[in-house]
PDB file of C-alpha atoms in Angstrom:
ATOM      1  CA  UNK A 338       0.032   0.027   0.016  1.00  0.00           C
ATOM      2  CA  UNK A 339       1.460   3.378  -1.106  1.00  0.00           C
ATOM      3  CA  UNK A 340       0.949   6.173   1.270  1.00  0.00           C
ATOM      4  CA  UNK A 341       0.745   9.931   1.045  1.00  0.00           C
ATOM      5  CA  UNK A 342       4.313  10.874   1.917  1.00  0.00           C
ATOM      6  CA  UNK A 343       5.744   8.585  -0.775  1.00  0.00           C
ATOM      7  CA  UNK A 344       3.888  10.377  -3.579  1.00  0.00           C
ATOM      8  CA  UNK A 345       6.006  11.709  -6.284  1.00  0.00           C
ATOM      9  CA  UNK A 346       5.516  14.951  -8.325  1.00  0.00           C
ATOM     10  CA  UNK A 347       5.394  12.874 -11.453  1.00  0.00           C
ATOM     11  CA  UNK A 348       2.479  10.920 -10.353  1.00  0.00           C
ATOM     12  CA  UNK A 349       0.806  14.160  -9.081  1.00  0.00           C
ATOM     13  CA  UNK A 350       1.317  15.854 -12.377  1.00  0.00           C
ATOM     14  CA  UNK A 351      -0.465  13.131 -14.379  1.00  0.00           C
ATOM     15  CA  UNK A 352      -3.453  13.060 -11.928  1.00  0.00           C
ATOM     16  CA  UNK A 353      -3.741  16.824 -12.036  1.00  0.00           C
ATOM     17  CA  UNK A 354      -3.910  16.779 -15.785  1.00  0.00           C
ATOM     18  CA  UNK A 355      -6.729  14.218 -15.631  1.00  0.00           C
ATOM     19  CA  UNK A 356      -8.524  16.332 -13.095  1.00  0.00           C
ATOM     20  CA  UNK A 357      -8.212  19.474 -15.129  1.00  0.00           C
ATOM     21  CA  UNK A 358      -9.841  17.707 -18.099  1.00  0.00           C
ATOM     22  CA  UNK A 359     -12.763  16.714 -15.738  1.00  0.00           C
ATOM     23  CA  UNK A 360     -13.051  20.347 -14.527  1.00  0.00           C
ATOM     24  CA  UNK A 361     -14.082  21.406 -18.034  1.00  0.00           C
ATOM     25  CA  UNK A 362     -17.537  19.859 -17.309  1.00  0.00           C
ATOM     26  CA  UNK A 363     -17.979  22.326 -14.435  1.00  0.00           C
ATOM     27  CA  UNK A 364     -18.992  25.926 -14.194  1.00  0.00           C
ATOM     28  CA  UNK A 365     -17.745  28.786 -12.134  1.00  0.00           C
ATOM     29  CA  UNK A 366     -20.582  30.149  -9.917  1.00  0.00           C
ATOM     30  CA  UNK A 367     -21.980  33.506 -11.091  1.00  0.00           C
ATOM     31  CA  UNK A 368     -24.267  34.428  -8.187  1.00  0.00           C
ATOM     32  CA  UNK A 369     -21.606  36.219  -6.377  1.00  0.00           C
ATOM     33  CA  UNK A 370     -19.853  38.758  -8.774  1.00  0.00           C
ATOM     34  CA  UNK A 371     -16.417  38.383  -7.123  1.00  0.00           C
ATOM     35  CA  UNK A 372     -16.540  34.599  -7.328  1.00  0.00           C
ATOM     36  CA  UNK A 373     -17.556  34.800 -10.968  1.00  0.00           C
ATOM     37  CA  UNK A 374     -14.131  36.393 -11.785  1.00  0.00           C
ATOM     38  CA  UNK A 375     -12.234  33.066 -11.249  1.00  0.00           C
ATOM     39  CA  UNK A 376     -10.735  31.447 -14.202  1.00  0.00           C
ATOM     40  CA  UNK A 377     -12.315  27.915 -14.732  1.00  0.00           C
ATOM     41  CA  UNK A 378      -8.943  26.364 -15.653  1.00  0.00           C
ATOM     42  CA  UNK A 379      -7.150  27.163 -12.401  1.00  0.00           C
ATOM     43  CA  UNK A 380      -6.025  24.155 -10.386  1.00  0.00           C
ATOM     44  CA  UNK A 381      -3.880  23.811  -7.385  1.00  0.00           C
ATOM     45  CA  UNK A 382      -3.141  21.091  -4.887  1.00  0.00           C
ATOM     46  CA  UNK A 383      -1.129  21.099  -1.643  1.00  0.00           C
ATOM     47  CA  UNK A 384      -0.643  18.060   0.535  1.00  0.00           C
ATOM     48  CA  UNK A 385       0.585  18.296   4.168  1.00  0.00           C
ATOM     49  CA  UNK A 386       1.838  14.984   5.511  1.00  0.00           C
ATOM     50  CA  UNK A 387       2.157  13.964   9.152  1.00  0.00           C
ATOM     51  CA  UNK A 388       5.920  13.399   8.570  1.00  0.00           C
ATOM     52  CA  UNK A 389       6.264  17.039   7.800  1.00  0.00           C
ATOM     53  CA  UNK A 390       6.654  16.544   4.021  1.00  0.00           C
ATOM     54  CA  UNK A 391       4.611  18.791   1.745  1.00  0.00           C
ATOM     55  CA  UNK A 392       3.844  18.359  -1.903  1.00  0.00           C
ATOM     56  CA  UNK A 393       2.330  21.039  -4.029  1.00  0.00           C
ATOM     57  CA  UNK A 394       1.442  21.437  -7.700  1.00  0.00           C
ATOM     58  CA  UNK A 395      -0.295  23.848 -10.009  1.00  0.00           C
ATOM     59  CA  UNK A 396      -1.559  27.370  -9.485  1.00  0.00           C
ATOM     60  CA  UNK A 397      -0.664  27.476  -5.782  1.00  0.00           C
ATOM     61  CA  UNK A 398      -0.313  31.284  -5.588  1.00  0.00           C
ATOM     62  CA  UNK A 399      -4.093  31.647  -6.196  1.00  0.00           C
ATOM     63  CA  UNK A 400      -5.895  33.220  -3.086  1.00  0.00           C
ATOM     64  CA  UNK A 401      -9.500  32.162  -2.820  1.00  0.00           C
ATOM     65  CA  UNK A 402     -12.295  32.438  -0.212  1.00  0.00           C
ATOM     66  CA  UNK A 403     -12.980  29.380   1.758  1.00  0.00           C
ATOM     67  CA  UNK A 404     -16.775  29.814   1.654  1.00  0.00           C
ATOM     68  CA  UNK A 405     -18.341  26.578   3.027  1.00  0.00           C
ATOM     69  CA  UNK A 406     -14.921  24.916   3.528  1.00  0.00           C
ATOM     70  CA  UNK A 407     -14.809  26.962   6.760  1.00  0.00           C
ATOM     71  CA  UNK A 408     -17.809  25.034   8.211  1.00  0.00           C
ATOM     72  CA  UNK A 409     -15.875  22.023   9.735  1.00  0.00           C
ATOM     73  CA  UNK A 410     -13.565  24.534  11.343  1.00  0.00           C
ATOM     74  CA  UNK A 411     -16.288  26.596  12.944  1.00  0.00           C
ATOM     75  CA  UNK A 412     -17.741  23.297  14.284  1.00  0.00           C
ATOM     76  CA  UNK A 413     -14.300  22.264  15.698  1.00  0.00           C
ATOM     77  CA  UNK A 414     -13.923  25.742  17.251  1.00  0.00           C
ATOM     78  CA  UNK A 415     -17.284  25.434  18.998  1.00  0.00           C
ATOM     79  CA  UNK A 416     -16.710  21.883  20.082  1.00  0.00           C
ATOM     80  CA  UNK A 417     -13.349  22.993  21.641  1.00  0.00           C
ATOM     81  CA  UNK A 418     -15.029  25.947  23.432  1.00  0.00           C
ATOM     82  CA  UNK A 419     -18.388  24.395  24.515  1.00  0.00           C
ATOM     83  CA  UNK A 420     -18.257  20.644  24.163  1.00  0.00           C
ATOM     84  CA  UNK A 421     -20.250  18.263  22.031  1.00  0.00           C
ATOM     85  CA  UNK A 422     -23.230  18.016  24.385  1.00  0.00           C
ATOM     86  CA  UNK A 423     -23.963  21.750  24.024  1.00  0.00           C
ATOM     87  CA  UNK A 424     -23.119  22.038  20.317  1.00  0.00           C
ATOM     88  CA  UNK A 425     -25.452  19.181  19.325  1.00  0.00           C
ATOM     89  CA  UNK A 426     -28.352  20.849  21.183  1.00  0.00           C
ATOM     90  CA  UNK A 427     -28.035  23.612  18.468  1.00  0.00           C
ATOM     91  CA  UNK A 428     -27.617  21.428  15.345  1.00  0.00           C
ATOM     92  CA  UNK A 429     -28.060  17.726  14.416  1.00  0.00           C
ATOM     93  CA  UNK A 430     -25.584  15.443  12.657  1.00  0.00           C
ATOM     94  CA  UNK A 431     -27.968  13.769  10.108  1.00  0.00           C
ATOM     95  CA  UNK A 432     -27.092  13.878   6.434  1.00  0.00           C
ATOM     96  CA  UNK A 433     -29.433  15.651   4.170  1.00  0.00           C
ATOM     97  CA  UNK A 434     -30.610  14.550   0.831  1.00  0.00           C
ATOM     98  CA  UNK A 435     -31.772  18.009  -0.049  1.00  0.00           C
ATOM     99  CA  UNK A 436     -29.544  20.846  -1.485  1.00  0.00           C
ATOM    100  CA  UNK A 437     -27.539  22.940   1.059  1.00  0.00           C
ATOM    101  CA  UNK A 438     -29.874  25.944   0.586  1.00  0.00           C
ATOM    102  CA  UNK A 439     -33.160  24.011   1.008  1.00  0.00           C
ATOM    103  CA  UNK A 440     -35.587  25.876   3.183  1.00  0.00           C
ATOM    104  CA  UNK A 441     -38.101  22.977   2.719  1.00  0.00           C
ATOM    105  CA  UNK A 442     -35.660  20.655   4.663  1.00  0.00           C
ATOM    106  CA  UNK A 443     -35.480  23.109   7.473  1.00  0.00           C
ATOM    107  CA  UNK A 444     -39.227  23.590   7.681  1.00  0.00           C
ATOM    108  CA  UNK A 445     -39.843  19.814   7.604  1.00  0.00           C
ATOM    109  CA  UNK A 446     -37.303  19.389  10.471  1.00  0.00           C
ATOM    110  CA  UNK A 447     -39.306  22.065  12.375  1.00  0.00           C
ATOM    111  CA  UNK A 448     -36.434  24.699  12.432  1.00  0.00           C
ATOM    112  CA  UNK A 449     -33.739  22.407  13.755  1.00  0.00           C
ATOM    113  CA  UNK A 450     -30.809  22.348  11.282  1.00  0.00           C
ATOM    114  CA  UNK A 451     -30.037  18.855  10.212  1.00  0.00           C
ATOM    115  CA  UNK A 452     -26.221  19.187  10.304  1.00  0.00           C
ATOM    116  CA  UNK A 453     -23.536  21.925  10.534  1.00  0.00           C
ATOM    117  CA  UNK A 454     -22.344  21.520   6.880  1.00  0.00           C
ATOM    118  CA  UNK A 455     -25.518  22.951   5.292  1.00  0.00           C
ATOM    119  CA  UNK A 456     -26.234  26.622   5.440  1.00  0.00           C
ATOM    120  CA  UNK A 457     -28.964  26.568   8.091  1.00  0.00           C
ATOM    121  CA  UNK A 458     -26.616  24.655  10.443  1.00  0.00           C
ATOM    122  CA  UNK A 459     -23.679  26.870   9.794  1.00  0.00           C
ATOM    123  CA  UNK A 460     -25.735  30.102  10.349  1.00  0.00           C
ATOM    124  CA  UNK A 461     -27.016  28.699  13.662  1.00  0.00           C
ATOM    125  CA  UNK A 462     -23.449  27.970  14.681  1.00  0.00           C
ATOM    126  CA  UNK A 463     -22.295  31.466  13.563  1.00  0.00           C
ATOM    127  CA  UNK A 464     -24.876  32.787  16.076  1.00  0.00           C
ATOM    128  CA  UNK A 465     -22.952  30.966  18.840  1.00  0.00           C
ATOM    129  CA  UNK A 466     -19.276  31.981  18.089  1.00  0.00           C
ATOM    130  CA  UNK A 467     -17.616  33.806  20.998  1.00  0.00           C
ATOM    131  CA  UNK A 468     -17.376  37.576  20.562  1.00  0.00           C
ATOM    132  CA  UNK A 469     -19.654  40.627  21.067  1.00  0.00           C
ATOM    133  CA  UNK A 470     -20.268  41.287  17.350  1.00  0.00           C
ATOM    134  CA  UNK A 471     -19.630  39.778  13.931  1.00  0.00           C
ATOM    135  CA  UNK A 472     -16.311  41.574  13.456  1.00  0.00           C
ATOM    136  CA  UNK A 473     -14.933  40.487  16.788  1.00  0.00           C
ATOM    137  CA  UNK A 474     -16.266  36.912  16.321  1.00  0.00           C
ATOM    138  CA  UNK A 475     -14.546  36.656  12.942  1.00  0.00           C
ATOM    139  CA  UNK A 476     -11.282  38.084  14.200  1.00  0.00           C
ATOM    140  CA  UNK A 477     -11.074  35.705  17.162  1.00  0.00           C
ATOM    141  CA  UNK A 478     -11.934  32.698  15.158  1.00  0.00           C
ATOM    142  CA  UNK A 479      -9.475  33.574  12.286  1.00  0.00           C
ATOM    143  CA  UNK A 480      -6.736  34.244  14.968  1.00  0.00           C
ATOM    144  CA  UNK A 481      -7.432  30.921  16.665  1.00  0.00           C
ATOM    145  CA  UNK A 482      -7.138  29.038  13.261  1.00  0.00           C
ATOM    146  CA  UNK A 483      -3.894  30.886  12.187  1.00  0.00           C
ATOM    147  CA  UNK A 484      -2.278  30.278  15.571  1.00  0.00           C
ATOM    148  CA  UNK A 485      -3.177  26.702  15.786  1.00  0.00           C
ATOM    149  CA  UNK A 486      -2.620  25.654  12.138  1.00  0.00           C
ATOM    150  CA  UNK A 487       0.185  28.013  11.279  1.00  0.00           C
ATOM    151  CA  UNK A 488      -1.728  29.231   8.319  1.00  0.00           C
ATOM    152  CA  UNK A 489      -2.278  32.866   7.152  1.00  0.00           C
ATOM    153  CA  UNK A 490      -6.074  33.262   6.591  1.00  0.00           C
ATOM    154  CA  UNK A 491      -7.360  36.877   6.372  1.00  0.00           C
ATOM    155  CA  UNK A 492     -10.780  38.391   5.800  1.00  0.00           C
ATOM    156  CA  UNK A 493     -11.136  39.322   2.101  1.00  0.00           C
ATOM    157  CA  UNK A 494     -13.063  42.615   2.353  1.00  0.00           C
ATOM    158  CA  UNK A 495     -13.737  42.776  -1.454  1.00  0.00           C
ATOM    159  CA  UNK A 496     -15.362  39.332  -1.353  1.00  0.00           C
ATOM    160  CA  UNK A 497     -17.354  40.262   1.751  1.00  0.00           C
ATOM    161  CA  UNK A 498     -18.696  43.253   0.015  1.00  0.00           C
ATOM    162  CA  UNK A 499     -19.714  41.217  -3.007  1.00  0.00           C
ATOM    163  CA  UNK A 500     -21.344  38.506  -0.769  1.00  0.00           C
ATOM    164  CA  UNK A 501     -23.295  41.368   1.042  1.00  0.00           C
ATOM    165  CA  UNK A 502     -24.386  43.088  -2.184  1.00  0.00           C
ATOM    166  CA  UNK A 503     -25.887  39.898  -3.461  1.00  0.00           C
ATOM    167  CA  UNK A 504     -26.998  38.463  -0.080  1.00  0.00           C
ATOM    168  CA  UNK A 505     -28.570  35.047  -0.647  1.00  0.00           C
ATOM    169  CA  UNK A 506     -32.298  35.055  -0.339  1.00  0.00           C
ATOM    170  CA  UNK A 507     -32.132  31.493   0.975  1.00  0.00           C
ATOM    171  CA  UNK A 508     -29.776  32.504   3.761  1.00  0.00           C
ATOM    172  CA  UNK A 509     -31.949  35.410   4.745  1.00  0.00           C
ATOM    173  CA  UNK A 510     -35.065  32.966   4.786  1.00  0.00           C
ATOM    174  CA  UNK A 511     -33.064  30.485   6.895  1.00  0.00           C
ATOM    175  CA  UNK A 512     -32.127  33.203   9.449  1.00  0.00           C
ATOM    176  CA  UNK A 513     -35.785  34.445   9.579  1.00  0.00           C
ATOM    177  CA  UNK A 514     -37.051  30.881  10.133  1.00  0.00           C
ATOM    178  CA  UNK A 515     -34.364  29.944  12.651  1.00  0.00           C
ATOM    179  CA  UNK A 516     -35.067  33.091  14.670  1.00  0.00           C
ATOM    180  CA  UNK A 517     -38.791  32.367  14.662  1.00  0.00           C
ATOM    181  CA  UNK A 518     -38.054  28.867  15.869  1.00  0.00           C
ATOM    182  CA  UNK A 519     -35.960  30.308  18.750  1.00  0.00           C
ATOM    183  CA  UNK A 520     -32.651  28.957  17.448  1.00  0.00           C
ATOM    184  CA  UNK A 521     -30.933  32.408  16.894  1.00  0.00           C
ATOM    185  CA  UNK A 522     -30.215  34.919  19.516  1.00  0.00           C
ATOM    186  CA  UNK A 523     -29.435  37.669  17.065  1.00  0.00           C
ATOM    187  CA  UNK A 524     -30.489  37.252  13.450  1.00  0.00           C
ATOM    188  CA  UNK A 525     -28.313  40.035  11.909  1.00  0.00           C
ATOM    189  CA  UNK A 526     -25.224  39.138  13.909  1.00  0.00           C
ATOM    190  CA  UNK A 527     -25.577  35.520  12.987  1.00  0.00           C
ATOM    191  CA  UNK A 528     -25.929  36.283   9.211  1.00  0.00           C
ATOM    192  CA  UNK A 529     -23.154  38.919   9.328  1.00  0.00           C
ATOM    193  CA  UNK A 530     -20.758  36.466  11.053  1.00  0.00           C
ATOM    194  CA  UNK A 531     -21.642  33.715   8.662  1.00  0.00           C
ATOM    195  CA  UNK A 532     -20.861  35.934   5.693  1.00  0.00           C
ATOM    196  CA  UNK A 533     -17.612  37.087   7.228  1.00  0.00           C
ATOM    197  CA  UNK A 534     -16.271  33.633   8.122  1.00  0.00           C
ATOM    198  CA  UNK A 535     -17.168  32.345   4.589  1.00  0.00           C
ATOM    199  CA  UNK A 536     -15.164  35.285   3.172  1.00  0.00           C
ATOM    200  CA  UNK A 537     -11.936  34.202   5.042  1.00  0.00           C
ATOM    201  CA  UNK A 538      -9.398  33.610   2.368  1.00  0.00           C
ATOM    202  CA  UNK A 539      -5.989  32.016   1.846  1.00  0.00           C
ATOM    203  CA  UNK A 540      -3.992  29.885  -0.572  1.00  0.00           C
ATOM    204  CA  UNK A 541      -4.302  26.096  -1.039  1.00  0.00           C
ATOM    205  CA  UNK A 542      -1.406  25.652   1.452  1.00  0.00           C
ATOM    206  CA  UNK A 543      -3.346  27.435   4.141  1.00  0.00           C
ATOM    207  CA  UNK A 544      -6.356  25.027   3.498  1.00  0.00           C
ATOM    208  CA  UNK A 545      -4.063  21.958   3.747  1.00  0.00           C
ATOM    209  CA  UNK A 546      -2.544  23.265   7.084  1.00  0.00           C
ATOM    210  CA  UNK A 547      -6.168  23.677   8.399  1.00  0.00           C
ATOM    211  CA  UNK A 548      -6.947  20.094   7.323  1.00  0.00           C
ATOM    212  CA  UNK A 549      -3.921  18.783   9.047  1.00  0.00           C
ATOM    213  CA  UNK A 550      -5.474  19.988  12.326  1.00  0.00           C
ATOM    214  CA  UNK A 551      -8.154  17.345  11.691  1.00  0.00           C
ATOM    215  CA  UNK A 552      -5.821  14.697  10.265  1.00  0.00           C
ATOM    216  CA  UNK A 553      -3.031  14.453  12.847  1.00  0.00           C
ATOM    217  CA  UNK A 554      -2.760  14.388  16.596  1.00  0.00           C
ATOM    218  CA  UNK A 555      -1.667  17.604  18.152  1.00  0.00           C
ATOM    219  CA  UNK A 556      -1.571  18.746  21.769  1.00  0.00           C
ATOM    220  CA  UNK A 557      -4.037  21.586  21.122  1.00  0.00           C
ATOM    221  CA  UNK A 558      -7.159  19.845  19.783  1.00  0.00           C
ATOM    222  CA  UNK A 559      -9.047  17.001  21.577  1.00  0.00           C
ATOM    223  CA  UNK A 560      -8.923  13.748  19.566  1.00  0.00           C
ATOM    224  CA  UNK A 561     -12.638  13.233  20.309  1.00  0.00           C
ATOM    225  CA  UNK A 562     -13.520  16.514  18.672  1.00  0.00           C
ATOM    226  CA  UNK A 563     -11.398  15.651  15.626  1.00  0.00           C
ATOM    227  CA  UNK A 564     -13.145  12.444  15.255  1.00  0.00           C
ATOM    228  CA  UNK A 565     -16.643  14.112  15.472  1.00  0.00           C
ATOM    229  CA  UNK A 566     -15.780  16.656  12.800  1.00  0.00           C
ATOM    230  CA  UNK A 567     -14.250  14.067  10.412  1.00  0.00           C
ATOM    231  CA  UNK A 568     -17.337  11.901  10.895  1.00  0.00           C
ATOM    232  CA  UNK A 569     -19.690  14.812  10.114  1.00  0.00           C
ATOM    233  CA  UNK A 570     -17.546  15.726   7.070  1.00  0.00           C
ATOM    234  CA  UNK A 571     -17.702  12.172   5.750  1.00  0.00           C
ATOM    235  CA  UNK A 572     -21.469  11.921   5.955  1.00  0.00           C
ATOM    236  CA  UNK A 573     -22.359  15.575   5.221  1.00  0.00           C
ATOM    237  CA  UNK A 574     -19.414  17.495   3.744  1.00  0.00           C
ATOM    238  CA  UNK A 575     -20.306  17.236   0.018  1.00  0.00           C
ATOM    239  CA  UNK A 576     -24.074  17.859   0.583  1.00  0.00           C
ATOM    240  CA  UNK A 577     -26.410  15.486  -1.048  1.00  0.00           C
ATOM    241  CA  UNK A 578     -23.463  13.757  -2.831  1.00  0.00           C
ATOM    242  CA  UNK A 579     -21.797  12.836   0.487  1.00  0.00           C
ATOM    243  CA  UNK A 580     -22.765   9.206   0.553  1.00  0.00           C
ATOM    244  CA  UNK A 581     -21.814   8.609  -3.040  1.00  0.00           C
ATOM    245  CA  UNK A 582     -18.251   9.942  -2.403  1.00  0.00           C
ATOM    246  CA  UNK A 583     -18.052   8.096   0.908  1.00  0.00           C
ATOM    247  CA  UNK A 584     -18.329   4.945  -1.128  1.00  0.00           C
ATOM    248  CA  UNK A 585     -16.084   6.089  -4.031  1.00  0.00           C
ATOM    249  CA  UNK A 586     -13.418   7.936  -2.025  1.00  0.00           C
ATOM    250  CA  UNK A 587     -13.845   7.032   1.595  1.00  0.00           C
ATOM    251  CA  UNK A 588     -12.278  10.223   3.080  1.00  0.00           C
ATOM    252  CA  UNK A 589     -13.833  12.977   5.170  1.00  0.00           C
ATOM    253  CA  UNK A 590     -14.052  15.997   2.687  1.00  0.00           C
ATOM    254  CA  UNK A 591     -15.564  19.455   2.613  1.00  0.00           C
ATOM    255  CA  UNK A 592     -16.158  21.713  -0.380  1.00  0.00           C
ATOM    256  CA  UNK A 593     -16.985  25.306  -0.935  1.00  0.00           C
ATOM    257  CA  UNK A 594     -18.564  27.242  -3.839  1.00  0.00           C
ATOM    258  CA  UNK A 595     -15.229  29.282  -3.991  1.00  0.00           C
ATOM    259  CA  UNK A 596     -13.648  26.124  -5.473  1.00  0.00           C
ATOM    260  CA  UNK A 597     -11.792  24.850  -2.345  1.00  0.00           C
ATOM    261  CA  UNK A 598     -11.840  21.234  -1.171  1.00  0.00           C
ATOM    262  CA  UNK A 599     -10.113  19.653   1.750  1.00  0.00           C
ATOM    263  CA  UNK A 600      -9.788  15.890   2.265  1.00  0.00           C
ATOM    264  CA  UNK A 601      -8.585  14.350   5.518  1.00  0.00           C
ATOM    265  CA  UNK A 602      -6.496  11.250   5.642  1.00  0.00           C
ATOM    266  CA  UNK A 603      -6.671  10.359   9.294  1.00  0.00           C
ATOM    267  CA  UNK A 604      -3.141   9.939  10.995  1.00  0.00           C
ATOM    268  CA  UNK A 605      -1.513  10.679   7.561  1.00  0.00           C
ATOM    269  CA  UNK A 606      -2.215  14.220   6.456  1.00  0.00           C
ATOM    270  CA  UNK A 607      -4.496  16.421   4.482  1.00  0.00           C
ATOM    271  CA  UNK A 608      -5.145  17.169   0.829  1.00  0.00           C
ATOM    272  CA  UNK A 609      -6.308  20.558  -0.161  1.00  0.00           C
ATOM    273  CA  UNK A 610      -7.352  21.577  -3.757  1.00  0.00           C
ATOM    274  CA  UNK A 611      -8.502  24.561  -5.462  1.00  0.00           C
ATOM    275  CA  UNK A 612     -10.565  24.269  -8.671  1.00  0.00           C
ATOM    276  CA  UNK A 613     -13.250  26.891  -9.167  1.00  0.00           C
ATOM    277  CA  UNK A 614     -15.490  25.072 -11.753  1.00  0.00           C
ATOM    278  CA  UNK A 615     -18.422  23.380  -9.908  1.00  0.00           C
ATOM    279  CA  UNK A 616     -20.930  20.758 -10.582  1.00  0.00           C
ATOM    280  CA  UNK A 617     -24.639  21.320 -10.194  1.00  0.00           C
ATOM    281  CA  UNK A 618     -24.603  20.380  -6.465  1.00  0.00           C
ATOM    282  CA  UNK A 619     -21.941  23.082  -5.711  1.00  0.00           C
ATOM    283  CA  UNK A 620     -18.889  20.772  -5.479  1.00  0.00           C
ATOM    284  CA  UNK A 621     -15.651  21.522  -7.388  1.00  0.00           C
ATOM    285  CA  UNK A 622     -15.483  19.002 -10.260  1.00  0.00           C
ATOM    286  CA  UNK A 623     -11.664  18.920 -10.772  1.00  0.00           C
ATOM    287  CA  UNK A 624     -10.787  18.829  -7.040  1.00  0.00           C
ATOM    288  CA  UNK A 625     -13.129  15.895  -6.388  1.00  0.00           C
ATOM    289  CA  UNK A 626     -11.876  14.042  -9.435  1.00  0.00           C
ATOM    290  CA  UNK A 627      -8.282  14.499  -8.300  1.00  0.00           C
ATOM    291  CA  UNK A 628      -8.882  13.315  -4.718  1.00  0.00           C
ATOM    292  CA  UNK A 629     -10.901  10.342  -6.042  1.00  0.00           C
ATOM    293  CA  UNK A 630      -7.967   9.204  -8.265  1.00  0.00           C
ATOM    294  CA  UNK A 631      -5.425   9.812  -5.408  1.00  0.00           C
ATOM    295  CA  UNK A 632      -7.535   7.816  -2.931  1.00  0.00           C
ATOM    296  CA  UNK A 633      -7.959   4.953  -5.251  1.00  0.00           C
ATOM    297  CA  UNK A 634      -4.399   4.785  -6.477  1.00  0.00           C
ATOM    298  CA  UNK A 635      -2.987   5.039  -2.944  1.00  0.00           C
ATOM    299  CA  UNK A 636      -5.767   3.009  -1.300  1.00  0.00           C
ATOM    300  CA  UNK A 637      -6.463   5.805   1.172  1.00  0.00           C
ATOM    301  CA  UNK A 638     -10.038   5.066   2.049  1.00  0.00           C
ATOM    302  CA  UNK A 639     -10.631   5.102   5.839  1.00  0.00           C
ATOM    303  CA  UNK A 640     -12.519   1.791   5.324  1.00  0.00           C
ATOM    304  CA  UNK A 641      -9.404  -0.106   4.495  1.00  0.00           C
TER     305      UNK A 641
END
């Protein structure tokens, strides 16, 4: 069995080329003007191994907003601050077979978000982040991640302005419904915090360093909380396609509409990709194709 840190750049290069061909079937999102500016052919990968080895390839200088890729890390942050019992009073851990922006799902669940990886769940958790207002919450959260992971995330103000300008009607509807159901303390602060943390930006290396927090033991994060986040990512991280990729890839993964994807190889390392062309579910086509090939070639599935 070949493992992550024995990967060569030659192998990587061939698999990246395959993935870039797949990415041609995807489409860059146009709902947020700033995201629409991304070039569909960009592709970057960075792998952080437990051994300390790193491997990167492609357009690694690209800076992109994490968007929904931030969701596992806001979950981790709250688990570390408040514990699992409290956090799972706020949101569930059940997979959803509806799109990430489905209000019908939230209504049928009587206002309790099904999991933290869909927007209703992430908005609920944004309401609970420590800090007196959205700016302070985002600053404290970003600082915590940068210190712990050694990455260099920052808030992209241009992206945030673009997100605010075209605020998702679905997210507004979620917040209204959640507030009515008594799940939000402050509707505006929750939405503002959510939009800010989704606008945290970095390079593919920063995303891989974040992933390494979930992949490898470190003295700062509880092993139990790492396991919880990885389990939720495996079952919910790619929205309604999560089960399909649990079978095909067998790794906890989280995607974002900005084109980012992080995959966790427990006890070995993390794989981060950036590929802005998305499928109709909202997952980056090239990034998923690359991780799928990598996982199959190196037999990385957590299921053995």
